Tab-separated table of C-alpha atoms and ligand atoms in Angstrom:
chain	number	residue	atom	x	y	z
A	385	MET	CA	-160.987	56.096	-3.497
A	386	ALA	CA	-159.450	56.475	-6.926
A	387	ALA	CA	-156.003	56.738	-5.360
A	388	ALA	CA	-156.625	53.650	-3.272
A	389	SER	CA	-157.628	51.535	-6.234
A	390	ARG	CA	-154.682	52.800	-8.244
A	391	ASN	CA	-152.403	51.734	-5.379
A	392	ARG	CA	-154.062	48.381	-5.280
A	393	ALA	CA	-153.404	47.893	-8.963
A	394	ARG	CA	-149.731	48.629	-8.389
A	395	ASP	CA	-149.356	46.236	-5.451
A	396	LYS	CA	-147.250	43.245	-6.286
A	397	TYR	CA	-146.647	40.196	-4.148
A	398	SER	CA	-143.356	38.311	-4.310
A	399	VAL	CA	-143.570	34.825	-2.838
A	400	LEU	CA	-140.273	33.442	-1.576
A	401	LEU	CA	-140.121	29.653	-1.755
A	402	PRO	CA	-136.958	28.187	-0.274
A	403	THR	CA	-136.610	24.552	-1.286
A	404	TYR	CA	-134.372	21.719	-0.292
A	405	ASN	CA	-135.427	18.320	-1.602
A	406	GLU	CA	-138.987	19.382	-2.442
A	407	ARG	CA	-139.225	17.748	-5.852
A	408	GLU	CA	-142.662	16.291	-5.092
A	409	ASN	CA	-144.053	19.369	-3.406
A	410	LEU	CA	-142.790	22.200	-5.578
A	411	PRO	CA	-145.070	21.678	-8.621
A	412	LEU	CA	-148.087	21.307	-6.350
A	413	ILE	CA	-147.424	24.405	-4.280
A	414	VAL	CA	-146.717	26.447	-7.405
A	415	TRP	CA	-149.923	25.241	-9.034
A	416	LEU	CA	-151.935	26.169	-5.945
A	417	LEU	CA	-150.215	29.554	-5.698
A	418	VAL	CA	-150.886	30.437	-9.313
A	419	ARG	CA	-154.522	29.426	-9.021
A	420	SER	CA	-155.000	31.368	-5.829
A	421	PHE	CA	-153.457	34.537	-7.272
A	422	GLN	CA	-155.365	34.232	-10.519
A	423	GLU	CA	-158.634	33.909	-8.659
A	424	SER	CA	-157.928	36.932	-6.487
A	425	GLY	CA	-156.521	38.902	-9.399
A	426	SER	CA	-153.418	40.108	-7.558
A	427	ASN	CA	-150.144	40.810	-9.266
A	428	PHE	CA	-147.524	38.235	-8.223
A	429	GLU	CA	-144.239	36.454	-8.801
A	430	ILE	CA	-142.835	33.276	-7.269
A	431	ILE	CA	-139.150	33.170	-6.432
A	432	VAL	CA	-137.758	29.674	-5.970
A	433	ILE	CA	-134.522	29.511	-3.994
A	434	ASP	CA	-133.212	25.990	-4.334
A	435	ASP	CA	-130.050	25.080	-2.475
A	436	GLY	CA	-128.662	22.472	-4.834
A	437	SER	CA	-131.136	19.781	-3.789
A	438	PRO	CA	-129.792	16.356	-4.728
A	439	ASP	CA	-133.316	15.115	-5.576
A	440	GLY	CA	-133.612	17.244	-8.700
A	441	THR	CA	-135.901	19.977	-7.364
A	442	ARG	CA	-134.151	22.429	-9.641
A	443	GLU	CA	-134.961	20.427	-12.746
A	444	VAL	CA	-138.661	20.409	-11.835
A	445	ALA	CA	-138.465	24.142	-11.145
A	446	GLU	CA	-137.104	24.705	-14.642
A	447	GLN	CA	-140.054	22.826	-16.128
A	448	LEU	CA	-142.412	25.005	-14.104
A	449	GLU	CA	-140.650	28.117	-15.356
A	450	LYS	CA	-141.359	26.972	-18.903
A	451	ILE	CA	-145.002	26.248	-18.160
A	452	TYR	CA	-145.833	29.446	-16.304
A	453	GLY	CA	-143.307	31.843	-17.813
A	454	SER	CA	-140.148	33.372	-16.403
A	455	ASP	CA	-141.973	36.521	-15.310
A	456	LYS	CA	-144.064	34.454	-12.883
A	457	ILE	CA	-141.562	31.781	-11.792
A	458	LEU	CA	-138.117	33.158	-11.014
A	459	LEU	CA	-135.365	30.653	-10.316
A	460	ARG	CA	-132.667	31.967	-8.056
A	461	PRO	CA	-130.775	28.827	-7.035
A	462	ARG	CA	-127.657	28.568	-4.934
A	463	ALA	CA	-124.936	25.957	-5.277
A	464	LYS	CA	-125.255	24.356	-1.870
A	465	LYS	CA	-127.341	24.183	1.285
A	466	LEU	CA	-126.680	27.467	3.015
A	467	GLY	CA	-129.661	27.655	5.354
A	468	LEU	CA	-133.066	29.288	5.415
A	469	GLY	CA	-132.141	32.736	6.738
A	470	THR	CA	-129.742	33.492	3.914
A	471	ALA	CA	-132.162	31.926	1.420
A	472	TYR	CA	-134.713	34.609	2.319
A	473	ILE	CA	-132.120	37.363	1.970
A	474	HIS	CA	-130.996	35.968	-1.364
A	475	GLY	CA	-134.578	35.725	-2.633
A	476	MET	CA	-135.506	39.172	-1.405
A	477	GLN	CA	-132.694	40.754	-3.402
A	478	HIS	CA	-134.423	39.570	-6.559
A	479	ALA	CA	-137.957	40.457	-5.527
A	480	THR	CA	-139.708	43.172	-7.516
A	481	GLY	CA	-142.902	43.264	-5.462
A	482	ASN	CA	-143.669	45.818	-2.752
A	483	PHE	CA	-144.917	43.002	-0.537
A	484	ILE	CA	-143.100	39.773	0.253
A	485	ILE	CA	-144.757	36.534	1.275
A	486	ILE	CA	-142.637	33.932	3.008
A	487	MET	CA	-143.895	30.381	3.190
A	488	ASP	CA	-142.654	26.791	3.247
A	489	ALA	CA	-142.751	24.822	0.022
A	490	ASP	CA	-143.826	21.589	1.725
A	491	LEU	CA	-147.613	22.198	1.428
A	492	SER	CA	-148.041	22.784	5.147
A	493	HIS	CA	-148.792	26.412	4.293
A	494	HIS	CA	-151.755	26.575	1.944
A	495	PRO	CA	-151.895	29.379	-0.650
A	496	LYS	CA	-155.655	29.726	-0.121
A	497	PHE	CA	-154.860	31.902	2.893
A	498	ILE	CA	-152.912	34.462	0.901
A	499	PRO	CA	-155.998	36.415	-0.249
A	500	GLU	CA	-156.952	36.627	3.437
A	501	PHE	CA	-153.477	37.902	4.314
A	502	ILE	CA	-153.827	40.563	1.635
A	503	ARG	CA	-157.282	41.559	2.811
A	504	LYS	CA	-156.071	41.757	6.392
A	505	GLN	CA	-153.079	43.871	5.410
A	506	LYS	CA	-155.271	46.389	3.617
A	507	GLU	CA	-157.877	46.421	6.369
A	508	GLY	CA	-155.437	47.578	9.040
A	509	ASN	CA	-152.657	48.905	6.807
A	510	PHE	CA	-150.383	46.462	8.673
A	511	ASP	CA	-146.624	46.179	8.153
A	512	ILE	CA	-146.744	42.437	8.766
A	513	VAL	CA	-149.508	39.860	8.566
A	514	SER	CA	-148.707	36.614	10.320
A	515	GLY	CA	-150.500	33.305	9.917
A	516	THR	CA	-151.430	31.759	13.249
A	517	ARG	CA	-152.206	28.164	14.197
A	518	TYR	CA	-153.210	29.160	17.696
A	519	LYS	CA	-156.212	31.418	17.172
A	520	GLY	CA	-159.762	31.260	15.846
A	521	ASN	CA	-160.185	28.623	13.169
A	522	GLY	CA	-156.458	28.021	13.031
A	523	GLY	CA	-155.091	24.583	13.816
A	524	VAL	CA	-152.913	21.699	12.765
A	525	TYR	CA	-153.304	18.344	11.104
A	526	GLY	CA	-151.147	15.279	11.582
A	527	TRP	CA	-149.709	16.107	14.994
A	528	ASP	CA	-149.799	13.603	17.827
A	529	LEU	CA	-150.636	14.577	21.394
A	530	LYS	CA	-146.996	14.876	22.432
A	531	ARG	CA	-146.227	17.338	19.672
A	532	LYS	CA	-149.334	19.348	20.505
A	533	ILE	CA	-148.390	19.527	24.168
A	534	ILE	CA	-144.868	20.681	23.368
A	535	SER	CA	-146.179	23.225	20.901
A	536	ARG	CA	-148.801	24.651	23.260
A	537	GLY	CA	-146.410	24.608	26.210
A	538	ALA	CA	-143.631	26.333	24.305
A	539	ASN	CA	-146.105	28.886	22.999
A	540	PHE	CA	-147.378	29.632	26.501
A	541	VAL	CA	-143.890	30.094	27.957
A	542	THR	CA	-142.989	32.363	25.066
A	543	GLN	CA	-146.112	34.463	25.531
A	544	VAL	CA	-145.432	34.859	29.251
A	545	LEU	CA	-141.762	35.727	28.894
A	546	LEU	CA	-141.790	37.901	25.779
A	547	ARG	CA	-145.362	39.276	25.529
A	548	PRO	CA	-144.769	39.645	21.802
A	549	GLY	CA	-148.229	40.769	20.713
A	550	ALA	CA	-148.662	37.932	18.215
A	551	SER	CA	-149.938	34.441	18.890
A	552	ASP	CA	-147.784	32.314	16.573
A	553	LEU	CA	-144.101	33.108	16.849
A	554	THR	CA	-142.550	29.993	15.394
A	555	GLY	CA	-144.680	29.832	12.258
A	556	SER	CA	-143.166	31.078	9.045
A	557	PHE	CA	-146.190	31.862	6.879
A	558	ARG	CA	-146.168	35.647	6.765
A	559	LEU	CA	-146.610	38.684	4.575
A	560	TYR	CA	-144.273	41.656	4.961
A	561	ARG	CA	-143.887	45.057	3.407
A	562	LYS	CA	-140.656	44.723	1.502
A	563	GLU	CA	-138.815	47.528	3.299
A	564	VAL	CA	-139.938	46.145	6.664
A	565	LEU	CA	-138.584	42.698	5.858
A	566	GLN	CA	-135.320	44.223	4.692
A	567	LYS	CA	-134.955	46.108	7.943
A	568	LEU	CA	-135.791	43.040	10.014
A	569	MET	CA	-133.374	40.821	8.109
A	570	GLU	CA	-130.571	43.241	8.940
A	571	LYS	CA	-131.425	43.001	12.633
A	572	CYS	CA	-132.096	39.331	13.111
A	573	VAL	CA	-129.254	36.955	13.806
A	574	SER	CA	-130.836	33.723	15.101
A	575	LYS	CA	-131.331	30.483	13.243
A	576	GLY	CA	-134.176	28.002	12.841
A	577	TYR	CA	-137.430	28.521	14.749
A	578	VAL	CA	-135.827	31.215	16.847
A	579	PHE	CA	-135.290	33.263	13.703
A	580	GLN	CA	-139.064	33.460	13.091
A	581	MET	CA	-139.528	34.390	16.727
A	582	GLU	CA	-136.889	37.081	16.630
A	583	MET	CA	-138.480	38.622	13.539
A	584	ILE	CA	-141.712	39.284	15.432
A	585	VAL	CA	-139.986	40.470	18.590
A	586	ARG	CA	-137.797	42.917	16.679
A	587	ALA	CA	-140.783	44.053	14.654
A	588	ARG	CA	-142.479	45.012	17.909
A	589	GLN	CA	-139.373	46.852	19.081
A	590	LEU	CA	-139.211	48.830	15.870
A	591	GLY	CA	-142.878	49.740	16.209
A	592	TYR	CA	-144.181	47.816	13.212
A	593	THR	CA	-147.819	46.746	13.272
A	594	ILE	CA	-148.777	43.078	13.055
A	595	GLY	CA	-152.075	41.598	11.879
A	596	GLU	CA	-152.990	37.931	12.241
A	597	VAL	CA	-154.885	35.422	10.108
A	598	PRO	CA	-155.784	31.948	11.425
A	599	ILE	CA	-154.341	29.182	9.248
A	600	SER	CA	-154.647	25.427	9.168
A	601	PHE	CA	-151.245	23.790	9.153
A	602	VAL	CA	-151.236	20.406	7.461
A	603	ASP	CA	-148.069	18.475	8.227
A	604	ARG	CA	-145.997	17.718	5.155
A	605	VAL	CA	-147.180	14.798	3.046
A	606	TYR	CA	-144.055	14.300	0.921
A	607	GLY	CA	-140.390	14.438	1.889
A	608	GLU	CA	-139.071	15.047	5.333
A	609	SER	CA	-138.513	17.955	7.671
A	610	LYS	CA	-135.026	19.449	7.677
A	611	LEU	CA	-135.243	20.951	11.104
A	612	GLY	CA	-134.899	18.416	13.838
A	613	GLY	CA	-132.468	16.966	16.325
A	614	ASN	CA	-132.270	19.009	19.479
A	615	GLU	CA	-134.958	21.455	18.433
A	616	ILE	CA	-136.227	21.958	21.944
A	617	VAL	CA	-132.846	22.802	23.390
A	618	SER	CA	-132.069	25.369	20.709
A	619	PHE	CA	-135.580	26.779	21.057
A	620	LEU	CA	-135.122	27.306	24.790
A	621	LYS	CA	-131.685	28.806	24.294
A	622	GLY	CA	-133.040	31.216	21.731
A	623	LEU	CA	-136.015	32.110	23.877
A	624	LEU	CA	-133.814	32.908	26.868
A	625	THR	CA	-131.463	34.940	24.701
A	626	LEU	CA	-134.362	37.037	23.420
A	627	PHE	CA	-135.705	37.314	26.979
A	628	ALA	CA	-132.419	38.696	28.257
A	629	THR	CA	-131.561	40.942	25.317
A	630	THR	CA	-134.780	42.477	24.014
B	321	MET	CA	-135.578	47.875	29.217
B	322	THR	CA	-135.229	44.187	28.397
B	323	LYS	CA	-137.960	41.711	29.290
B	324	LEU	CA	-135.613	40.201	31.852
B	325	ALA	CA	-135.141	43.598	33.520
B	326	GLN	CA	-138.921	44.144	33.533
B	327	TRP	CA	-139.418	40.832	35.313
B	328	LEU	CA	-136.701	41.559	37.847
B	329	CYS	CA	-138.221	44.986	38.571
B	330	GLY	CA	-141.653	43.477	39.046
B	331	LEU	CA	-140.346	40.747	41.328
B	332	ALA	CA	-138.270	43.198	43.352
B	333	LEU	CA	-141.295	45.438	43.838
B	334	LEU	CA	-143.512	42.572	44.966
B	335	GLY	CA	-140.743	41.186	47.153
B	336	THR	CA	-140.175	44.501	48.911
B	337	ALA	CA	-143.875	45.012	49.503
B	338	TRP	CA	-144.171	41.535	50.934
B	339	ALA	CA	-141.075	41.851	53.159
B	340	THR	CA	-142.227	45.209	54.525
B	341	LEU	CA	-145.629	43.885	55.509
B	342	ALA	CA	-144.813	40.344	56.581
B	343	LEU	CA	-141.423	40.712	58.238
B	344	ASP	CA	-142.176	44.206	59.505
B	345	PRO	CA	-138.671	45.691	59.699
B	346	LEU	CA	-140.146	49.230	60.055
B	347	GLY	CA	-142.235	48.311	63.056
B	348	LEU	CA	-145.650	49.033	61.549
B	349	HIS	CA	-147.113	46.588	64.060
B	350	LEU	CA	-149.601	44.897	61.808
B	351	PRO	CA	-151.702	42.493	63.889
B	352	LEU	CA	-149.989	39.116	64.151
B	353	PRO	CA	-152.785	37.059	62.473
B	354	CYS	CA	-152.526	39.393	59.482
B	355	ARG	CA	-148.800	38.832	59.189
B	356	GLN	CA	-149.178	35.113	59.623
B	357	VAL	CA	-151.443	35.095	56.606
B	358	LEU	CA	-148.873	37.105	54.679
B	359	TRP	CA	-145.833	34.926	55.383
B	360	PRO	CA	-146.546	32.153	52.901
B	361	PHE	CA	-147.776	34.643	50.313
B	362	PRO	CA	-144.942	33.966	47.800
B	363	VAL	CA	-145.825	30.292	47.893
B	364	TYR	CA	-149.509	31.067	47.241
B	365	LEU	CA	-148.492	33.170	44.304
B	366	LEU	CA	-146.288	30.452	42.874
B	367	VAL	CA	-148.985	27.805	43.249
B	368	ALA	CA	-151.618	30.089	41.737
B	369	PHE	CA	-149.390	30.828	38.766
B	370	GLY	CA	-148.669	27.131	38.303
B	371	CYS	CA	-152.375	26.303	38.333
B	372	TYR	CA	-153.133	29.129	35.937
B	373	SER	CA	-150.426	27.890	33.546
B	374	LEU	CA	-151.600	24.294	33.609
B	375	ALA	CA	-155.233	25.298	33.194
B	376	THR	CA	-154.436	27.605	30.278
B	377	ILE	CA	-152.251	25.088	28.478
B	378	GLY	CA	-154.793	22.329	29.104
B	379	TYR	CA	-157.649	24.439	27.801
B	380	ARG	CA	-155.749	25.495	24.703
B	381	LEU	CA	-154.677	21.917	24.112
B	382	SER	CA	-158.257	20.708	24.220
B	383	THR	CA	-159.397	23.446	21.849
B	384	PHE	CA	-156.477	22.983	19.420
B	385	ASN	CA	-158.269	22.382	16.116
B	386	ASP	CA	-157.632	19.212	14.162
B	387	CYS	CA	-157.908	20.314	10.574
B	388	GLU	CA	-159.266	17.089	9.083
B	389	ALA	CA	-161.223	18.950	6.454
B	390	ALA	CA	-158.204	20.957	5.350
B	391	ALA	CA	-156.149	17.777	4.959
B	392	LYS	CA	-158.878	16.140	2.868
B	393	GLU	CA	-159.266	19.207	0.703
B	394	LEU	CA	-155.506	19.282	0.146
B	395	GLN	CA	-155.479	15.650	-0.990
B	396	GLU	CA	-158.232	16.457	-3.454
B	397	GLN	CA	-156.321	19.484	-4.765
B	398	ILE	CA	-153.108	17.492	-5.085
B	399	ARG	CA	-154.885	15.109	-7.456
B	400	GLU	CA	-156.301	18.031	-9.411
B	401	ALA	CA	-152.904	19.719	-9.611
B	402	ARG	CA	-151.128	16.562	-10.756
B	403	ALA	CA	-153.663	15.980	-13.499
B	404	ASP	CA	-153.513	19.560	-14.731
B	405	LEU	CA	-149.717	19.754	-14.624
B	406	SER	CA	-149.318	16.469	-16.495
B	407	ARG	CA	-151.645	17.831	-19.155
B	408	ARG	CA	-149.376	20.847	-19.470
B	409	GLY	CA	-146.426	18.552	-19.989
B	410	LEU	CA	-144.783	18.451	-16.590
B	411	LYS	CA	-142.795	15.308	-15.899
B	412	PHE	CA	-142.896	14.549	-12.210
C	272	GDP	N1	-133.131	26.955	0.114
C	272	GDP	C1	-133.219	26.277	1.273
C	272	GDP	N2	-134.427	25.855	1.696
C	272	GDP	C2	-134.511	25.163	2.851
C	272	GDP	C3	-133.368	24.875	3.643
C	272	GDP	N3	-133.784	24.185	4.748
C	272	GDP	C4	-135.115	24.048	4.629
C	272	GDP	N4	-135.573	24.623	3.493
C	272	GDP	C5	-136.978	24.750	3.034
C	272	GDP	O1	-137.654	25.502	4.002
C	272	GDP	C6	-138.993	25.039	4.170
C	272	GDP	C7	-139.243	24.584	5.599
C	272	GDP	O2	-138.427	23.484	5.920
C	272	GDP	P1	-138.956	22.214	6.707
C	272	GDP	O3	-137.893	21.206	6.656
C	272	GDP	O4	-140.314	21.816	6.224
C	272	GDP	O5	-139.050	22.792	8.170
C	272	GDP	P2	-140.201	22.503	9.233
C	272	GDP	O6	-141.517	22.708	8.553
C	272	GDP	O7	-139.947	23.482	10.308
C	272	GDP	O8	-139.989	21.093	9.656
C	272	GDP	C8	-139.169	23.940	3.142
C	272	GDP	O9	-139.746	24.509	2.005
C	272	GDP	C9	-137.746	23.469	2.905
C	272	GDP	O10	-137.599	22.906	1.628
C	272	GDP	C10	-132.092	25.334	3.169
C	272	GDP	O11	-131.048	25.144	3.771
C	272	GDP	N5	-132.080	26.041	1.990
C	273	MG	MG1	-142.369	21.885	7.085
């Protein structure tokens, strides 16, 4: 018991926030994160990885660093848009926590779920805790019927083909043990949604345990999504690649 | 074994079982009515799987939560956050 609580006191959570043109959202997500962590009393840091956003996200991030202190808000910018996958790797290299939380900065992932992630992780001593829109009280807001059908259909096909042992493969709101994330990053090569999918599939292969927490996903209010175009085609390609190779 | 290989194994197994019983190359002499029922078996299976898929997706679609409350709460918190951050000197 004493050992457990001492461990708990040592646990530190590093939140990786990749941003590209999130000037409006960044202060809000940071404010919500800080409040959530202060209420739960966990040790934390927020690492902002901005890829040279032309809208001045970096300048807002610097103001936030001043307000909250450079031990809480760490700015680790890069000169140009180099993609999400490498943004996570870059951020992770600067993380001092033993747990890493990955989430989008666009307010579709709400920090109020983080205490639940932490509780879940401790409850089952999981290597990964994944937020899920497809289970329990989980859900989405701001999606039309077409998007829901595509999402549910794609999820069903994925479940049938890969039997991954987790219900939300394309979501990116997750908590990882740091060494587990490091290992997975080395193994995963895909891009976009498929990258999130591959992380879970590889995690299964490597024998890592996965817990799930239902989340409500509220579609972004400000700014626009950077993924797009032929999403469905690249999703199917990625799915078939994983099907044939894992 | 990859997932693809697992599927191929499963299908091969089912296919062999079906061919042995329905086409009877070994001369087991199953009664003809029995074999007649077995012939379209792959089609039954396909149709059943299709129905199962549609039913599952339809059910999950109809139970997909619309998080109205979460969206409202977020709007409320955005106002709160903006006010607090402005007070602390943030220029949006
Ligand atoms: N640093 C960095 N962040 C990115 C990049 N692309 C997207 N992001 C961020 O990653 C998160 C998810 O992106 P988003 O466009 O909302 O994807 P969607 O939710 O799948 O439509 C947001 O916080 C974006 O600002 C990138 O190339 N570099
Ligand atoms: Mg988004």
